[in-house]
C-alpha cells in the first residue's frame, strides 16, 4: 500500500480520481500557474456575487426554513403538489419531439404537481448565453436566487433537457444552489422514451424488479495507487463496517449491503451485480478512477469517465479490459429502479478546457472539442436507471477530506442515507450545495481583503478548487426520482 503518515493522514493530500489512457498513470495535481489563473479569472465581482448568494441561503435558514431549497410556504419539499415540478428546454430548440418522447414522465409529474407543473420552452426557455439569474428574472414573478416559493412561477424540481453545449453546466450549478436540478440528454429520441417509460412505470409501481432493499458498494484499491487506496480506506470501508456512532451504510434503513472492495472490485463482478437474477440493486455507490483521453483520441467520446476496475495491473498501461464503459453494458440489461452515485473523474461529463492544467500559451489546456456528457451514465439511464449523481471534470480527494487532509466522508454518507430513506434525489443532494455555499464565504473574504499576497493567492486557489470540487456534482436524470421504499421489504 502507498505510504501514509503515522497519524493516518496522507503525505500528499490532493489526488484526482482519474487515469490517462496515453500514459497509464493518474492525472497530475493542479499546476501552480493554473491555480493563479483560477484566481485571476474569478475576479472580485464574482466573489461578491456569490457571497450575496450565500447570504441569501443563510437568511433563509435563519427564518426557520428547514431546507436551503424551499421557503416556509412549502411544508414538505418531498410532495410535488407543494414543491412543484418543471421541465426546461433551450429557447431555440423545438421541444415538441422531446415532449412526445417524454410524455409518460410528463403526464405523471403533471398529475402529481397539479397547478405547480410547468413547461419552459420557446421564449420561456433558456436563451443562448443566458445565465441562471437572468433566466429566473424572466419567469413568473421574477424570483431571484433565494429560497424557492414555487407559486412565484418556478417549481422547486427542474429537469433541464439539453446538452452541456446548449446549456452550460455553470447554469445548472448556480440554479442548483436553491432549486433541485437535474439534466437529461441523449443522442436519440428512443432513449428519452425508454427513460420516461421506465421511470413512470417504476414510480407507479407497475414494474419493480427489486423485491427487497439492496445496495452495492464498489471501490477499487490498487496497491500501487494512492488515490484509490485512500478512498477505500477513508470512505468505502467505514461505509461497509460502520465508523464511530454510524453503523454500516443503510443498515438503519433496512438495506442489505454487498461490498465489492479491492480485489473484489473487478469488472466482471460489477456487471454480475447489475445483471443478477434478483435484479439491479436499488442503490449503487462506486469509487474508482475515471478514464480520460486526449482530445484527438477517437475513444474519448465513448469512454471518457469509464470506471477503472481492479483488473488494472499497474502504471504504464491501461486497456479496455480494465475499465467499464457504456459499451460494456449489455443491450438487454435493465436497471429499472436503480440509483447510482458515481465517484470518478469525468463521471458525469467534461468541459472543453481543463481548469487545472495550462497549455503552452499559459491558458487553460483544451481537452475536448466541446463540452459533453459521459456515455456511461447516459447508457444507465437509457436502461432504466432512475437517476445518477456524478462529477463533471476532475473529482478530487477534497470530496472526502478536509482542507487539512483529514478524512471526512460524512457529506457523501449523508446524501446516500437520504436516498435510502426514499428522499427525492434533487433534494437529497442539497448537502453538497450547502458545502459549496459555505466555502464561498472565506473565498469572498480573502478576495476582498488580501488577494494580492502570493501566499494568500495560493491558499485562495486551494479553497477555490475545494469549493468547485463540491459544486461539480450533478444530478443526471429527473431530480424528483426516488427509491420506492414502500414497495421494498426491509432486511432484518
Coordinates of C-alpha atoms in Angstrom, one line a residue:
X1 CA 0.0 0.0 0.0
X2 CA 1.2 3.6 -0.5
X3 CA 2.8 5.4 2.4
X4 CA 0.9 7.4 5.0
X5 CA 2.0 9.4 8.0
X6 CA 1.9 7.8 11.4
X7 CA -1.4 9.5 12.3
X8 CA -3.1 8.1 9.3
X9 CA -3.1 11.2 7.1
X10 CA -1.8 11.0 3.6
X11 CA 1.6 12.5 2.8
X12 CA 0.1 14.3 -0.2
X13 CA -3.5 15.2 0.4
X14 CA -4.6 16.2 -3.1
X15 CA -5.4 13.4 -5.6
X16 CA -7.6 13.2 -8.7
X17 CA -9.5 10.0 -9.3
X18 CA -8.6 9.7 -13.0
X19 CA -6.2 7.8 -15.2
X20 CA -4.8 9.0 -18.5
X21 CA -5.1 6.5 -21.3
X22 CA -2.0 7.9 -23.0
X23 CA 0.3 7.4 -20.1
X24 CA -1.4 4.8 -18.0
X25 CA -0.9 7.0 -15.0
X26 CA -3.2 9.0 -12.7
X27 CA -4.0 12.6 -13.6
X28 CA -1.5 15.0 -12.1
X29 CA -2.3 17.6 -9.4
X30 CA -3.1 21.2 -10.5
X31 CA -0.2 23.2 -11.8
X32 CA 0.9 26.3 -9.9
X33 CA 0.2 28.6 -12.8
X34 CA -3.3 27.3 -13.2
X35 CA -4.0 28.0 -9.6
X36 CA -3.1 31.6 -10.1
X37 CA -5.3 31.7 -13.2
X38 CA -8.3 30.4 -11.3
X39 CA -7.9 33.4 -9.0
X40 CA -7.4 35.9 -11.9
X41 CA -10.4 34.6 -13.9
X42 CA -12.7 34.6 -10.9
X43 CA -12.4 38.3 -10.1
X44 CA -13.7 40.2 -7.2
X45 CA -17.2 40.8 -8.7
X46 CA -17.8 37.0 -8.9
X47 CA -16.8 36.6 -5.3
X48 CA -19.1 39.4 -4.2
X49 CA -22.0 38.0 -6.3
X50 CA -21.5 34.5 -4.8
X51 CA -21.1 35.9 -1.3
X52 CA -24.6 37.5 -1.7
X53 CA -26.0 34.2 -2.8
X54 CA -24.6 32.5 0.3
X55 CA -26.0 35.3 2.5
X56 CA -29.4 34.5 1.0
X57 CA -29.1 30.9 1.9
X58 CA -28.2 31.7 5.5
X59 CA -31.0 34.2 5.7
X60 CA -33.5 31.5 4.6
X61 CA -32.1 29.3 7.3
X62 CA -32.4 32.0 10.0
X63 CA -36.1 32.5 9.1
X64 CA -36.8 28.9 10.0
X65 CA -36.7 27.2 6.6
X66 CA -36.0 23.5 7.0
X67 CA -34.0 23.3 3.8
X68 CA -31.9 25.8 1.9
X69 CA -34.1 24.9 -1.1
X70 CA -37.7 25.8 -0.5
X71 CA -39.2 28.6 1.7
X72 CA -41.7 28.3 4.5
X73 CA -44.6 28.2 2.1
X74 CA -43.6 24.6 1.3
X75 CA -44.2 22.3 4.3
X76 CA -42.7 19.2 2.7
X77 CA -40.5 19.6 -0.4
X78 CA -40.9 15.8 -1.0
X79 CA -44.5 16.4 -2.0
X80 CA -44.7 17.6 -5.6
X81 CA -48.1 19.3 -5.2
X82 CA -46.3 21.6 -2.7
X83 CA -42.8 21.9 -4.3
X84 CA -43.8 21.7 -8.0
X85 CA -42.0 20.2 -11.0
X86 CA -40.9 21.7 -14.2
X87 CA -39.1 20.8 -17.4
X88 CA -36.8 23.3 -19.1
X89 CA -35.7 23.5 -22.8
X90 CA -33.3 25.7 -24.7
X91 CA -35.3 28.6 -26.2
X92 CA -34.1 27.8 -29.7
X93 CA -34.9 24.1 -29.7
X94 CA -38.2 22.6 -30.9
X95 CA -39.4 21.0 -27.8
X96 CA -42.3 19.0 -29.3
X97 CA -40.4 15.8 -30.2
X98 CA -38.9 15.8 -26.7
X99 CA -42.2 16.3 -25.1
X100 CA -43.7 13.5 -27.2
X101 CA -40.9 11.1 -26.2
X102 CA -41.1 12.1 -22.5
X103 CA -44.9 12.1 -22.3
X104 CA -45.2 9.2 -19.8
X105 CA -43.0 11.1 -17.4
X106 CA -44.6 14.5 -18.1
X107 CA -48.1 13.0 -17.6
X108 CA -47.1 11.5 -14.3
X109 CA -45.5 14.7 -13.0
X110 CA -48.4 16.8 -14.1
X111 CA -50.8 14.6 -12.2
X112 CA -48.5 14.9 -9.1
X113 CA -47.6 18.6 -9.2
X114 CA -51.0 19.9 -10.3
X115 CA -51.0 23.7 -10.7
X116 CA -47.3 23.8 -9.9
X117 CA -46.4 21.8 -13.1
X118 CA -44.6 23.9 -15.7
X119 CA -43.0 23.6 -19.1
X120 CA -40.4 26.2 -20.0
X121 CA -40.0 26.3 -23.8
X122 CA -39.7 28.8 -26.6
X123 CA -39.3 32.3 -25.2
X124 CA -39.6 30.9 -21.6
X125 CA -36.8 28.6 -22.3
X126 CA -33.1 29.2 -21.8
X127 CA -31.7 31.7 -24.3
X128 CA -28.2 31.2 -25.8
X129 CA -25.6 32.5 -23.3
X130 CA -28.2 33.3 -20.7
X131 CA -27.2 33.0 -17.0
X132 CA -29.4 31.4 -14.4
X133 CA -30.2 34.7 -12.7
X134 CA -31.3 36.3 -16.0
X135 CA -33.5 33.3 -16.8
X136 CA -35.1 33.4 -13.4
X137 CA -35.8 37.1 -13.8
X138 CA -37.9 36.4 -16.9
X139 CA -40.1 33.8 -15.2
X140 CA -43.4 34.4 -13.3
X141 CA -42.8 37.0 -10.6
X142 CA -39.1 37.1 -11.4
X143 CA -37.7 35.1 -8.5
X144 CA -34.0 35.7 -7.7
X145 CA -31.5 33.3 -6.1
X146 CA -33.3 32.8 -2.8
X147 CA -35.3 30.2 -1.0
X148 CA -37.9 28.8 -3.5
X149 CA -41.6 29.8 -3.4
X150 CA -43.0 27.6 -6.3
X151 CA -46.1 29.8 -6.6
X152 CA -43.9 32.6 -7.9
X153 CA -43.6 30.8 -11.2
X154 CA -40.6 28.4 -11.0
X155 CA -41.1 25.0 -9.4
X156 CA -38.5 23.6 -7.0
X157 CA -37.8 20.4 -9.1
X158 CA -36.4 21.3 -12.5
X159 CA -35.3 18.9 -15.3
X160 CA -33.1 20.6 -17.9
X161 CA -33.3 18.8 -21.3
X162 CA -30.2 20.0 -23.1
X163 CA -26.6 19.1 -23.9
X164 CA -23.9 21.0 -21.9
X165 CA -23.0 22.7 -25.2
X166 CA -26.5 24.2 -25.5
X167 CA -26.9 24.9 -21.7
X168 CA -23.6 25.1 -19.9
X169 CA -23.1 23.2 -16.7
X170 CA -22.4 26.6 -15.0
X171 CA -26.2 27.4 -15.5
X172 CA -27.1 24.2 -13.6
X173 CA -24.6 24.7 -10.8
X174 CA -25.9 28.2 -10.0
X175 CA -29.6 27.3 -10.3
X176 CA -29.0 24.3 -8.1
X177 CA -27.9 26.5 -5.1
X178 CA -31.6 26.7 -4.3
X179 CA -33.5 24.6 -6.8
X180 CA -33.4 20.8 -7.2
X181 CA -32.0 20.5 -10.7
X182 CA -31.3 17.5 -12.9
X183 CA -30.3 17.2 -16.5
X184 CA -31.3 14.8 -19.3
X185 CA -29.6 14.5 -22.6
X186 CA -29.4 11.7 -25.2
X187 CA -28.4 11.5 -28.8
X188 CA -31.7 10.0 -29.9
X189 CA -35.4 10.2 -29.1
X190 CA -35.7 6.5 -28.4
X191 CA -33.6 6.8 -25.3
X192 CA -35.7 9.6 -24.0
X193 CA -38.8 7.4 -24.5
X194 CA -37.2 4.5 -22.7
X195 CA -36.1 6.6 -19.8
X196 CA -39.5 8.2 -19.4
X197 CA -41.4 4.9 -19.6
X198 CA -39.1 3.1 -17.1
X199 CA -39.3 5.9 -14.5
X200 CA -43.1 6.3 -14.8
X201 CA -43.7 2.6 -14.6
X202 CA -41.4 2.3 -11.5
X203 CA -43.0 5.3 -9.7
X204 CA -46.5 4.0 -10.3
X205 CA -45.5 0.5 -9.1
X206 CA -46.2 -1.1 -12.4
X207 CA -42.7 -2.5 -13.0
X208 CA -40.5 -3.2 -9.9
X209 CA -37.6 -5.5 -10.4
X210 CA -36.4 -5.4 -6.8
X211 CA -38.2 -7.2 -4.0
X212 CA -36.0 -6.1 -1.1
X213 CA -33.7 -3.2 -0.2
X214 CA -30.3 -3.9 -1.6
X215 CA -27.3 -1.7 -2.2
X216 CA -23.8 -2.4 -3.7
X217 CA -20.6 -0.7 -2.7
X218 CA -17.9 -0.9 -5.4
X219 CA -14.5 0.5 -4.6
X220 CA -11.0 -0.2 -6.1
X221 CA -7.8 -0.1 -4.1
X222 CA -4.8 -0.6 -6.3
X223 CA -1.7 -1.4 -4.3
X224 CA 0.4 1.0 -6.4
X225 CA -2.0 3.9 -6.3
X226 CA -2.6 6.5 -3.6
X227 CA -6.0 7.8 -4.7
X228 CA -7.9 4.6 -4.7
X229 CA -6.2 3.2 -1.6
X230 CA -7.2 6.4 0.3
X231 CA -10.8 6.4 -1.0
X232 CA -11.3 2.8 0.1
X233 CA -9.7 3.3 3.5
X234 CA -11.4 6.6 4.3
X235 CA -14.8 6.1 2.6
X236 CA -15.7 2.6 1.4
X237 CA -14.5 0.6 4.4
X238 CA -16.1 2.9 7.0
X239 CA -19.3 2.6 5.0
X240 CA -19.1 -1.2 5.0
X241 CA -18.1 -1.6 8.6
X242 CA -19.5 1.4 10.3
X243 CA -17.5 4.1 12.0
X244 CA -18.0 5.8 15.3
X245 CA -21.7 6.2 16.0
X246 CA -22.6 5.4 12.4
X247 CA -23.3 1.8 11.6
X248 CA -22.8 0.1 8.2
X249 CA -24.3 2.1 5.4
X250 CA -28.0 1.6 5.0
X251 CA -28.4 -0.8 7.9
X252 CA -30.8 1.5 9.8
X253 CA -32.9 1.8 6.6
X254 CA -33.1 -2.0 6.2
X255 CA -30.7 -2.3 3.3
X256 CA -28.6 -5.4 2.7
X257 CA -25.1 -4.2 1.6
X258 CA -23.0 -6.1 -0.9
X259 CA -19.3 -4.9 -0.7
X260 CA -17.1 -5.3 -3.7
X261 CA -13.8 -3.8 -2.5
X262 CA -10.2 -4.0 -3.5
X263 CA -9.5 -7.2 -5.5
X264 CA -13.3 -8.0 -5.5
X265 CA -13.9 -4.8 -7.4
X266 CA -13.5 -6.5 -10.8
X267 CA -15.2 -5.5 -14.0
X268 CA -16.9 -8.9 -14.1
X269 CA -18.1 -8.6 -10.5
X270 CA -19.8 -5.2 -11.2
X271 CA -21.5 -6.5 -14.3
X272 CA -22.7 -9.5 -12.4
X273 CA -24.1 -7.3 -9.6
X274 CA -26.0 -5.2 -12.1
X275 CA -27.4 -8.1 -14.0
X276 CA -28.2 -10.7 -11.3
X277 CA -31.3 -12.8 -11.0
X278 CA -32.6 -10.5 -8.2
X279 CA -32.5 -7.5 -10.5
X280 CA -30.2 -4.5 -10.0
X281 CA -29.6 -3.0 -6.5
X282 CA -31.7 0.0 -5.6
X283 CA -28.5 1.9 -4.9
X284 CA -25.0 1.5 -6.4
X285 CA -22.2 3.6 -4.9
X286 CA -18.9 3.3 -6.8
X287 CA -15.5 4.9 -6.1
X288 CA -12.8 4.4 -8.7
X289 CA -10.6 6.2 -11.2
X290 CA -12.3 7.5 -14.3
X291 CA -10.7 7.2 -17.7
X292 CA -9.5 10.2 -19.6
X293 CA -8.4 10.5 -23.2
X294 CA -6.7 13.2 -25.3
X295 CA -9.0 15.3 -27.4
X296 CA -7.8 13.7 -30.6
X297 CA -8.2 10.1 -29.3
X298 CA -11.2 8.6 -31.0
X299 CA -12.1 6.8 -27.8
X300 CA -12.7 10.0 -25.8
X301 CA -16.4 10.5 -26.7
X302 CA -17.5 7.0 -25.8
X303 CA -15.0 6.0 -23.0
X304 CA -14.1 9.2 -21.1
X305 CA -15.3 8.8 -17.5
X306 CA -15.4 5.0 -17.8
X307 CA -14.8 3.2 -14.4
X308 CA -11.3 1.8 -14.0
X309 CA -11.8 -1.6 -12.2
X310 CA -9.4 -3.6 -10.1
X311 CA -8.4 -5.5 -13.2
X312 CA -5.9 -2.7 -13.8
X313 CA -2.4 -4.2 -13.1
X314 CA -0.2 -1.1 -12.8
X315 CA 1.0 2.2 -14.1
X316 CA 2.1 2.5 -17.7
X317 CA -0.6 0.6 -19.4
X318 CA -4.4 0.6 -19.1
X319 CA -6.7 -1.2 -21.6
X320 CA -10.4 -1.6 -22.3
X321 CA -10.3 -4.8 -20.4
X322 CA -9.5 -2.7 -17.3
X323 CA -12.4 -0.3 -17.4
X324 CA -16.2 -0.4 -17.6
X325 CA -17.7 1.8 -20.3
X326 CA -21.1 2.3 -21.8
X327 CA -20.2 -0.3 -24.5
X328 CA -19.8 -3.0 -21.8
X329 CA -23.4 -2.8 -20.7
X330 CA -25.4 -5.5 -22.5
X331 CA -28.3 -4.2 -24.6
X332 CA -30.6 -6.5 -22.6
X333 CA -29.5 -5.1 -19.2
X334 CA -32.4 -3.5 -17.3
X335 CA -31.5 -1.1 -14.4
X336 CA -35.1 -0.1 -13.6
X337 CA -35.3 1.2 -10.0
X338 CA -31.6 1.8 -9.5
X339 CA -29.8 4.9 -8.5
X340 CA -26.0 5.3 -9.0
X341 CA -23.7 7.6 -7.1
X342 CA -20.6 7.6 -9.2
X343 CA -17.3 9.0 -7.8
X344 CA -14.7 9.3 -10.5
X345 CA -13.1 11.9 -12.7
X346 CA -15.4 12.9 -15.7
X347 CA -18.1 10.6 -14.4
X348 CA -20.8 13.0 -15.4
X349 CA -19.0 14.8 -18.2
X350 CA -16.4 17.4 -19.0
X351 CA -15.8 20.9 -20.2
X352 CA -13.8 21.7 -23.3
X353 CA -11.0 23.4 -21.3
X354 CA -9.0 21.9 -18.4
X355 CA -9.2 24.3 -15.4
X356 CA -6.2 22.7 -13.7
X357 CA -3.6 22.3 -16.4
X358 CA -2.2 25.0 -18.7
X359 CA -1.3 24.7 -22.3
X360 CA 1.9 26.2 -23.9
X361 CA 0.3 29.6 -24.1
X362 CA -0.3 29.8 -20.4
X363 CA -4.1 29.4 -20.9
X364 CA -6.3 26.5 -19.9
X365 CA -5.4 23.4 -21.9
X366 CA -8.1 22.3 -24.4
X367 CA -9.1 18.7 -23.6
X368 CA -12.1 18.3 -25.9
X369 CA -13.6 19.9 -29.0
X370 CA -16.7 20.7 -26.9
X371 CA -18.3 20.0 -23.5
X372 CA -20.1 16.7 -23.3
X373 CA -21.9 14.3 -21.0
X374 CA -20.3 11.0 -20.2
X375 CA -21.7 7.9 -22.1
X376 CA -21.8 5.6 -19.1
X377 CA -24.5 7.4 -17.1
X378 CA -26.4 8.0 -20.3
X379 CA -26.3 4.3 -21.0
X380 CA -27.5 3.5 -17.5
X381 CA -30.4 6.0 -17.7
X382 CA -31.5 4.6 -21.1
X383 CA -31.6 1.2 -19.5
X384 CA -34.0 2.3 -16.8
X385 CA -31.8 3.8 -14.0
X386 CA -33.8 6.4 -12.0
X387 CA -31.0 9.0 -11.7
X388 CA -27.3 9.3 -11.4
X389 CA -25.1 11.5 -9.2
X390 CA -21.7 12.1 -10.8
X391 CA -18.9 14.6 -11.1
X392 CA -18.2 16.9 -14.0
X393 CA -14.4 17.3 -14.8
X394 CA -11.9 16.0 -12.2
X395 CA -13.0 14.6 -8.9
X396 CA -10.6 15.4 -6.1
X397 CA -9.9 13.8 -2.8
X398 CA -11.2 17.0 -1.2
X399 CA -14.7 15.5 -1.7
X400 CA -14.0 13.2 1.3
X401 CA -11.2 15.1 3.1
X402 CA -11.0 18.4 4.9
X403 CA -8.7 21.2 3.7
X404 CA -6.2 20.0 6.3
X405 CA -6.2 16.5 4.8
X406 CA -8.3 14.7 7.5
X407 CA -10.9 12.1 6.5
X408 CA -14.4 13.5 6.1
X409 CA -16.9 11.1 4.4
X410 CA -20.0 12.4 6.2
X411 CA -21.3 14.6 3.3
X412 CA -21.2 11.7 0.9
X413 CA -22.8 9.4 3.5
X414 CA -25.5 11.9 4.2
X415 CA -26.5 12.0 0.6
X416 CA -26.6 8.2 0.3
X417 CA -28.5 7.9 3.5
X418 CA -31.2 10.3 2.3
X419 CA -31.5 8.3 -0.9
X420 CA -32.0 5.2 1.2
X421 CA -34.7 7.0 3.2
X422 CA -36.6 7.4 0.0
X423 CA -35.9 11.1 -0.5
X424 CA -36.0 12.6 -3.9
X425 CA -32.5 12.8 -5.4
X426 CA -32.5 16.5 -6.1
X427 CA -33.4 17.3 -2.5
X428 CA -31.1 14.6 -1.1
X429 CA -28.0 16.2 -2.7
X430 CA -28.5 19.6 -1.1
X431 CA -25.7 18.7 1.4
X432 CA -23.3 19.5 -1.4
X433 CA -24.9 22.8 -2.2
X434 CA -24.6 23.8 1.4
X435 CA -20.9 22.9 1.4
X436 CA -20.3 24.9 -1.8
X437 CA -22.1 27.9 -0.3
X438 CA -20.2 27.7 3.0
X439 CA -16.8 27.5 1.2
X440 CA -17.7 30.7 -0.8
X441 CA -17.6 32.8 2.4
X442 CA -13.8 32.5 3.1
X443 CA -13.1 32.9 -0.6
X444 CA -15.0 36.2 -0.7
X445 CA -13.3 37.4 2.4
X446 CA -9.8 36.7 1.1
X447 CA -10.6 38.3 -2.3
X448 CA -11.8 41.5 -0.6
X449 CA -9.0 41.8 1.8
X450 CA -5.7 40.3 0.7
X451 CA -5.9 38.5 -2.7
X452 CA -2.7 40.2 -3.9
X453 CA -0.3 38.5 -1.5
X454 CA 1.4 35.4 -3.2
X455 CA 0.8 33.1 -0.1
X456 CA -2.8 34.2 0.1
X457 CA -3.3 33.6 -3.6
X458 CA -2.0 30.1 -3.2
X459 CA -4.5 29.5 -0.3
X460 CA -7.2 31.1 -2.3
X461 CA -6.6 28.8 -5.3
X462 CA -6.7 25.8 -3.0
X463 CA -10.0 26.9 -1.4
X464 CA -11.4 27.6 -4.9
X465 CA -10.5 24.0 -6.0
X466 CA -12.1 22.6 -2.9
X467 CA -15.3 24.5 -3.4
X468 CA -15.6 23.8 -7.1
X469 CA -14.9 20.1 -6.4
X470 CA -18.1 20.0 -4.3
X471 CA -20.0 22.2 -6.8
X472 CA -19.3 19.9 -9.8
X473 CA -21.5 17.1 -8.6
X474 CA -24.6 17.0 -10.8
X475 CA -27.8 15.0 -11.0
X476 CA -28.3 13.3 -14.3
X477 CA -32.0 12.4 -14.8
X478 CA -35.1 13.5 -13.1
X479 CA -34.3 15.3 -9.8
X480 CA -37.7 14.2 -8.4
X481 CA -36.8 10.5 -8.8
X482 CA -36.7 8.4 -5.6
X483 CA -36.5 4.9 -4.4
X484 CA -39.9 3.4 -3.7
X485 CA -39.1 2.3 -0.1
X486 CA -42.8 1.3 0.5
X487 CA -42.5 -1.4 -2.2
X488 CA -39.3 -3.0 -1.0
X489 CA -39.1 -5.3 2.0
X490 CA -36.5 -4.4 4.7
X491 CA -33.6 -6.7 5.6
X492 CA -33.6 -7.7 9.3

